[in-house]
Amino acid sequence: MNALYEKSLHTLELDRVLELLAGCCVTEEGKERAKALRPTDDADDVRQLLKETTDACHMVELKGSPGFRDVKNVKASLERADRGGSLNTVELLRIGGVLRATRSVKAYGEGDGVESGCLSSYFYGLMPNKYLEEKIFSIIINEDEIADSASSALSDIRRHMRVTGSKVRESLQKIISSPTYSKFLREPIITLRGDRYVVPVRSEFKNSIPGMVHDVSSSGGTFFIEPMQAVQANNELRELLIKEKKEIERILAELSAEVAAHREQISESYDMLIALDLIFGKARLSYSMKAMEPQVNTEGKIVLNKARHPLIDPKIVVPITVRLGEDFDTLVITGPNTGGKTVTLKTIGLLTLMAECGLHIPAADQSCISTFETVLADIGDEQSIEQSLSTFSSHMKNITEITACCDDRTLVLFDELGAGTDPAEGAALAVAIIEFCRKLGARIAATTHYGELKLYAMRTDRVINASCEFDVETLRPTYRLLIGIPGKSNAFAISRRLGLSELIIDDARSLVSENDVNFEDVLSQLEAQRQAMEQARIEAEQLRLQMEKSRRQSEEYALEIKKERDKAVAKARKEAQTIIDDARRSVNIAMDEIKQMKKQLKDAGAVEDFNQRQAKLRGELNQAEDKLSGGQPKTEKKVSARPPRQGDTVELLKLGTRATVLQVNKDGTLQIQAGIMKLNVKPSEVYVLPEQEGEAQVKKFVERANRELRNIAVSNEVDLRGMSADEAINALDLYLDNALRAKLSSVRIIHGKGTGVLRKAVQQHLKRNKRVKSVRLGVYGEGEDGVTIAELDP
């Protein structure tokens, strides 16, 4: 990577974007890797990097971010352990932290809820070792303390130390409590000097208490003496301290050897964690920029829809739509100063570099970028007094280097090409430089004020004009990029608006050549036509959206009608089947009766009874026949028991469907809603459905249940732990409703500490609730970061 390319990366401010990326990473090495990122020109690699960022975004959206807080650099410690060195407690705790992060991140990647996509290889490469992790944390309590349970020998030593220490303190307690010796003491206390128990003795009585002097106060007024009664016990305590130190060293050496045995797995897991930290850092940056994954090609085609420069405040940045490399390979941008020309160049270059680093770009859908071997930029004023370089010379020095190394895999960005010298010569040089780079196959975007370059773009194939729009009425740039329209200088219009004398302006206009005046007039006409076409386009787009909305409504209406028709057909079929089944049963019963009657004919006395039963069966068969043939009597028109009222459920007599009365109009007609349809009908066209007894009972039950719920005592806290964000929000809303009914002024929401995703969702939801006056985290004794305290406005 040559110096010119590195200089262009700095000019386009890629390093500032990478600083933002580093701020989104958690680990120190992840931050360093973010700052050291460099673009790649391999399209497949770029697609893979962008896909990784996209998959990480999906996982963060559904599951929150994985935890990398415990991941510290352990490479040097692992190397030392592998060479037989003994690690200290700090190093072992860091290795334990890496093992804990390995286990939690692997569980995050392999958990239910979302596929990890192309990140699965990273999660698969994590190798947790729960046994070693738990062993480290069970042995080492903190950086300065080893657990008694680390070994039976250590536990025995410390038990003896406690017993011996107790003996020493008892003997010294007798001295400081003795009336004989207490007058010799500075204070009646027992203290330590050099791991040995001593008492503070006044200097004038130093010989009154036999023993060993271990220290003297700075004033010389106090001697710290170990009485002879405590020497033997202190010696024993000293020996135990030495044994304790040796046992701790043995334990740490043994633990270090076990770490060394798993060095490769821990080292590989650490590398995977750092890689994942960087990828999820890209995802967090994507969310903060509201960015997206662009399509990637190798044909030199760039399409940026509503692209935003990532380093400009999102509240003020104006999105631009720009393309390059499709129907033209060179873009010549003109317009007034501070109109956004340079920002356009930087946006094209910076977003291309960001994508080549695997970063999403702040643009709209259907945007695409091409990979380039180099992106070379000559932007800004780099004049140097020390090097005797003027503005023109500094630009020309950069351009010389650019023309020496550009090719068909290069994106070239020129700012104010040919400026800083004689306009005629500068314009000629600018045209020649652009033509030279075009012949080499480079993609070019250049800004200029020269009218000659506007003409060059209009006359040359695959070269196109663009301009940054300027509002003459307000004397302000709109920062919109207009492709196909060359920009105007607007010098006379701006001067007139600022109050310059018309005599001066007319005199200046007369000095401008007729060709230049005609050219400016043509540009004015083009601008007027463009604005008219833009207005027509906006109106056409609005009309298209209205037609699209009407089409969707018509489709929904047709679908609703189809559903109602299918429902009616299904109901009719069911009723028909019921009729057929009833008729079939009647026929079967009749046939059985006939058989029985034939048997009874042998008895002459049963003739009269037989005739009666025969007539009855004939009647039943006629009824079954009527059902099968559909010969049912016509039903009378339904008449409502009372006039329809707002809220009633009615039946449309013509359609047979149910609807709800929205309102009774002044003319007596009814506005009703059936499904998604709203209709105006006459009262005679509907039938007010009577309220069913069952429905009335349900309503009474619901009202009674609501009254009882309101009377139930509400707790002043709710536990949301173990819930997803959506489940927690639903549960929280229900709880807040009950709390407000119960007139609670303060509630405690338990969400746990965890990754902080649930806490963030709860607090954001509370802040949007108008009935919540204030929100804060819990303090010591309330649950600290694991709870949120909300003050309500009952």
mmCIF file of C-alpha atoms in Angstrom, residues 409-567:
data_model
loop_
_atom_site.group_PDB
_atom_site.id
_atom_site.type_symbol
_atom_site.label_atom_id
_atom_site.label_comp_id
_atom_site.label_asym_id
_atom_site.label_seq_id
_atom_site.Cartn_x
_atom_site.Cartn_y
_atom_site.Cartn_z
ATOM 1 C CA ARG A 409 -8.978 -0.504 -10.870
ATOM 2 C CA THR A 410 -8.748 3.044 -9.498
ATOM 3 C CA LEU A 411 -11.346 5.526 -8.256
ATOM 4 C CA VAL A 412 -9.984 9.089 -8.679
ATOM 5 C CA LEU A 413 -11.433 12.121 -6.845
ATOM 6 C CA PHE A 414 -10.305 15.634 -7.904
ATOM 7 C CA ASP A 415 -11.379 18.721 -5.938
ATOM 8 C CA GLU A 416 -11.199 22.093 -7.746
ATOM 9 C CA LEU A 417 -9.237 20.555 -10.618
ATOM 10 C CA GLY A 418 -6.999 23.105 -12.341
ATOM 11 C CA ALA A 419 -7.657 25.840 -9.773
ATOM 12 C CA GLY A 420 -5.029 28.281 -8.519
ATOM 13 C CA THR A 421 -3.617 29.365 -11.883
ATOM 14 C CA ASP A 422 -4.642 31.155 -15.094
ATOM 15 C CA PRO A 423 -8.264 30.094 -15.786
ATOM 16 C CA ALA A 424 -7.679 29.288 -19.457
ATOM 17 C CA GLU A 425 -4.580 27.210 -18.782
ATOM 18 C CA GLY A 426 -6.134 25.651 -15.686
ATOM 19 C CA ALA A 427 -9.235 24.578 -17.612
ATOM 20 C CA ALA A 428 -7.128 23.115 -20.419
ATOM 21 C CA LEU A 429 -5.009 21.187 -17.909
ATOM 22 C CA ALA A 430 -8.134 19.907 -16.152
ATOM 23 C CA VAL A 431 -9.606 18.535 -19.385
ATOM 24 C CA ALA A 432 -6.299 16.905 -20.337
ATOM 25 C CA ILE A 433 -5.878 15.292 -16.892
ATOM 26 C CA ILE A 434 -9.413 13.880 -16.931
ATOM 27 C CA GLU A 435 -8.929 12.505 -20.467
ATOM 28 C CA PHE A 436 -5.617 10.895 -19.487
ATOM 29 C CA CYS A 437 -7.168 9.105 -16.500
ATOM 30 C CA ARG A 438 -10.205 8.066 -18.553
ATOM 31 C CA LYS A 439 -7.989 6.427 -21.181
ATOM 32 C CA LEU A 440 -6.422 4.364 -18.377
ATOM 33 C CA GLY A 441 -9.894 3.147 -17.413
ATOM 34 C CA ALA A 442 -10.241 4.948 -14.075
ATOM 35 C CA ARG A 443 -13.579 6.093 -12.594
ATOM 36 C CA ILE A 444 -13.433 9.856 -11.977
ATOM 37 C CA ALA A 445 -15.394 12.423 -9.984
ATOM 38 C CA ALA A 446 -14.151 16.029 -10.143
ATOM 39 C CA THR A 447 -15.363 19.423 -8.922
ATOM 40 C CA THR A 448 -14.675 22.679 -10.755
ATOM 41 C CA HIS A 449 -15.797 26.266 -11.375
ATOM 42 C CA TYR A 450 -14.611 26.354 -14.986
ATOM 43 C CA GLY A 451 -17.232 26.797 -17.705
ATOM 44 C CA GLU A 452 -14.950 24.996 -20.160
ATOM 45 C CA LEU A 453 -15.320 21.781 -18.161
ATOM 46 C CA LYS A 454 -19.102 22.137 -18.269
ATOM 47 C CA LEU A 455 -18.929 22.303 -22.083
ATOM 48 C CA TYR A 456 -16.459 19.417 -22.132
ATOM 49 C CA ALA A 457 -18.881 17.271 -20.121
ATOM 50 C CA MET A 458 -21.789 18.182 -22.401
ATOM 51 C CA ARG A 459 -19.852 17.313 -25.584
ATOM 52 C CA THR A 460 -17.981 14.184 -24.450
ATOM 53 C CA ASP A 461 -19.448 10.702 -24.435
ATOM 54 C CA ARG A 462 -19.649 8.970 -20.981
ATOM 55 C CA VAL A 463 -18.863 12.263 -19.216
ATOM 56 C CA ILE A 464 -21.752 13.990 -17.454
ATOM 57 C CA ASN A 465 -22.372 17.231 -15.607
ATOM 58 C CA ALA A 466 -23.728 17.465 -12.088
ATOM 59 C CA SER A 467 -24.401 20.446 -9.863
ATOM 60 C CA CYS A 468 -25.049 21.312 -6.263
ATOM 61 C CA GLU A 469 -28.366 23.150 -6.110
ATOM 62 C CA PHE A 470 -28.379 26.784 -4.900
ATOM 63 C CA ASP A 471 -31.412 28.797 -3.805
ATOM 64 C CA VAL A 472 -30.904 32.364 -5.129
ATOM 65 C CA GLU A 473 -33.883 33.669 -3.133
ATOM 66 C CA THR A 474 -32.368 32.708 0.246
ATOM 67 C CA LEU A 475 -28.699 32.832 -0.898
ATOM 68 C CA ARG A 476 -28.266 29.382 0.633
ATOM 69 C CA PRO A 477 -27.162 26.070 -0.881
ATOM 70 C CA THR A 478 -29.666 23.208 -0.602
ATOM 71 C CA TYR A 479 -26.840 20.605 -0.732
ATOM 72 C CA ARG A 480 -28.861 18.524 -3.228
ATOM 73 C CA LEU A 481 -26.892 16.911 -6.067
ATOM 74 C CA LEU A 482 -28.479 17.196 -9.505
ATOM 75 C CA ILE A 483 -26.981 14.815 -12.088
ATOM 76 C CA GLY A 484 -27.199 15.925 -15.711
ATOM 77 C CA ILE A 485 -27.481 19.657 -14.923
ATOM 78 C CA PRO A 486 -24.348 21.881 -14.936
ATOM 79 C CA GLY A 487 -24.162 24.422 -12.138
ATOM 80 C CA LYS A 488 -24.379 28.187 -12.501
ATOM 81 C CA SER A 489 -22.069 30.723 -10.897
ATOM 82 C CA ASN A 490 -25.058 32.878 -9.816
ATOM 83 C CA ALA A 491 -22.583 35.736 -9.256
ATOM 84 C CA PHE A 492 -24.862 38.463 -10.675
ATOM 85 C CA ALA A 493 -27.990 37.176 -8.911
ATOM 86 C CA ILE A 494 -26.207 36.899 -5.581
ATOM 87 C CA SER A 495 -24.696 40.384 -5.955
ATOM 88 C CA ARG A 496 -28.105 41.869 -6.756
ATOM 89 C CA ARG A 497 -29.688 40.184 -3.711
ATOM 90 C CA LEU A 498 -26.891 41.590 -1.540
ATOM 91 C CA GLY A 499 -27.658 45.129 -2.729
ATOM 92 C CA LEU A 500 -24.934 45.819 -5.287
ATOM 93 C CA SER A 501 -25.804 48.706 -7.605
ATOM 94 C CA GLU A 502 -27.629 47.755 -10.822
ATOM 95 C CA LEU A 503 -25.247 50.055 -12.739
ATOM 96 C CA ILE A 504 -22.285 47.966 -11.621
ATOM 97 C CA ILE A 505 -24.065 44.699 -12.380
ATOM 98 C CA ASP A 506 -25.119 45.914 -15.883
ATOM 99 C CA ASP A 507 -21.585 47.115 -16.556
ATOM 100 C CA ALA A 508 -20.191 43.758 -15.485
ATOM 101 C CA ARG A 509 -22.741 41.902 -17.619
ATOM 102 C CA SER A 510 -21.667 43.905 -20.670
ATOM 103 C CA LEU A 511 -18.077 42.763 -20.148
ATOM 104 C CA VAL A 512 -19.055 39.102 -20.305
ATOM 105 C CA SER A 513 -18.813 37.575 -23.766
ATOM 106 C CA GLU A 514 -22.003 36.912 -25.668
ATOM 107 C CA ASN A 515 -21.279 33.177 -25.724
ATOM 108 C CA ASP A 516 -20.943 33.101 -21.960
ATOM 109 C CA VAL A 517 -24.210 35.031 -21.561
ATOM 110 C CA ASN A 518 -26.002 32.650 -23.920
ATOM 111 C CA PHE A 519 -24.553 29.698 -22.047
ATOM 112 C CA GLU A 520 -25.785 31.050 -18.716
ATOM 113 C CA ASP A 521 -29.220 31.712 -20.261
ATOM 114 C CA VAL A 522 -29.344 28.112 -21.466
ATOM 115 C CA LEU A 523 -28.449 26.938 -17.965
ATOM 116 C CA SER A 524 -31.241 29.132 -16.541
ATOM 117 C CA GLN A 525 -33.747 27.639 -18.960
ATOM 118 C CA LEU A 526 -32.550 24.122 -18.122
ATOM 119 C CA GLU A 527 -32.888 24.855 -14.422
ATOM 120 C CA ALA A 528 -36.417 26.201 -14.893
ATOM 121 C CA GLN A 529 -37.362 23.123 -16.924
ATOM 122 C CA ARG A 530 -35.767 20.870 -14.315
ATOM 123 C CA GLN A 531 -37.733 22.457 -11.500
ATOM 124 C CA ALA A 532 -40.966 22.119 -13.475
ATOM 125 C CA MET A 533 -40.187 18.470 -14.227
ATOM 126 C CA GLU A 534 -39.283 17.866 -10.584
ATOM 127 C CA GLN A 535 -42.610 19.319 -9.474
ATOM 128 C CA ALA A 536 -44.417 17.183 -12.043
ATOM 129 C CA ARG A 537 -42.497 14.139 -10.843
ATOM 130 C CA ILE A 538 -43.478 14.824 -7.234
ATOM 131 C CA GLU A 539 -47.154 15.210 -8.207
ATOM 132 C CA ALA A 540 -46.993 12.029 -10.300
ATOM 133 C CA GLU A 541 -45.407 10.175 -7.395
ATOM 134 C CA GLN A 542 -48.144 11.384 -5.042
ATOM 135 C CA LEU A 543 -50.777 10.268 -7.532
ATOM 136 C CA ARG A 544 -49.062 6.902 -7.887
ATOM 137 C CA LEU A 545 -49.044 6.445 -4.125
ATOM 138 C CA GLN A 546 -52.761 7.317 -3.946
ATOM 139 C CA MET A 547 -53.538 4.833 -6.724
ATOM 140 C CA GLU A 548 -51.441 2.205 -4.981
ATOM 141 C CA LYS A 549 -53.349 2.833 -1.745
ATOM 142 C CA SER A 550 -56.699 2.560 -3.579
ATOM 143 C CA ARG A 551 -55.542 -0.654 -5.263
ATOM 144 C CA ARG A 552 -54.584 -2.178 -1.922
ATOM 145 C CA GLN A 553 -57.931 -1.182 -0.421
ATOM 146 C CA SER A 554 -59.785 -2.712 -3.409
ATOM 147 C CA GLU A 555 -57.815 -5.938 -3.067
ATOM 148 C CA GLU A 556 -58.562 -6.059 0.663
ATOM 149 C CA TYR A 557 -62.272 -5.394 -0.048
ATOM 150 C CA ALA A 558 -62.390 -8.167 -2.686
ATOM 151 C CA LEU A 559 -60.603 -10.537 -0.324
ATOM 152 C CA GLU A 560 -63.085 -9.758 2.448
ATOM 153 C CA ILE A 561 -66.020 -10.409 0.117
ATOM 154 C CA LYS A 562 -64.444 -13.682 -1.033
ATOM 155 C CA LYS A 563 -63.994 -14.757 2.583
ATOM 156 C CA GLU A 564 -67.639 -13.949 3.369
ATOM 157 C CA ARG A 565 -68.802 -15.797 0.234
ATOM 158 C CA ASP A 566 -66.674 -18.845 1.060
ATOM 159 C CA LYS A 567 -68.020 -18.747 4.597
#
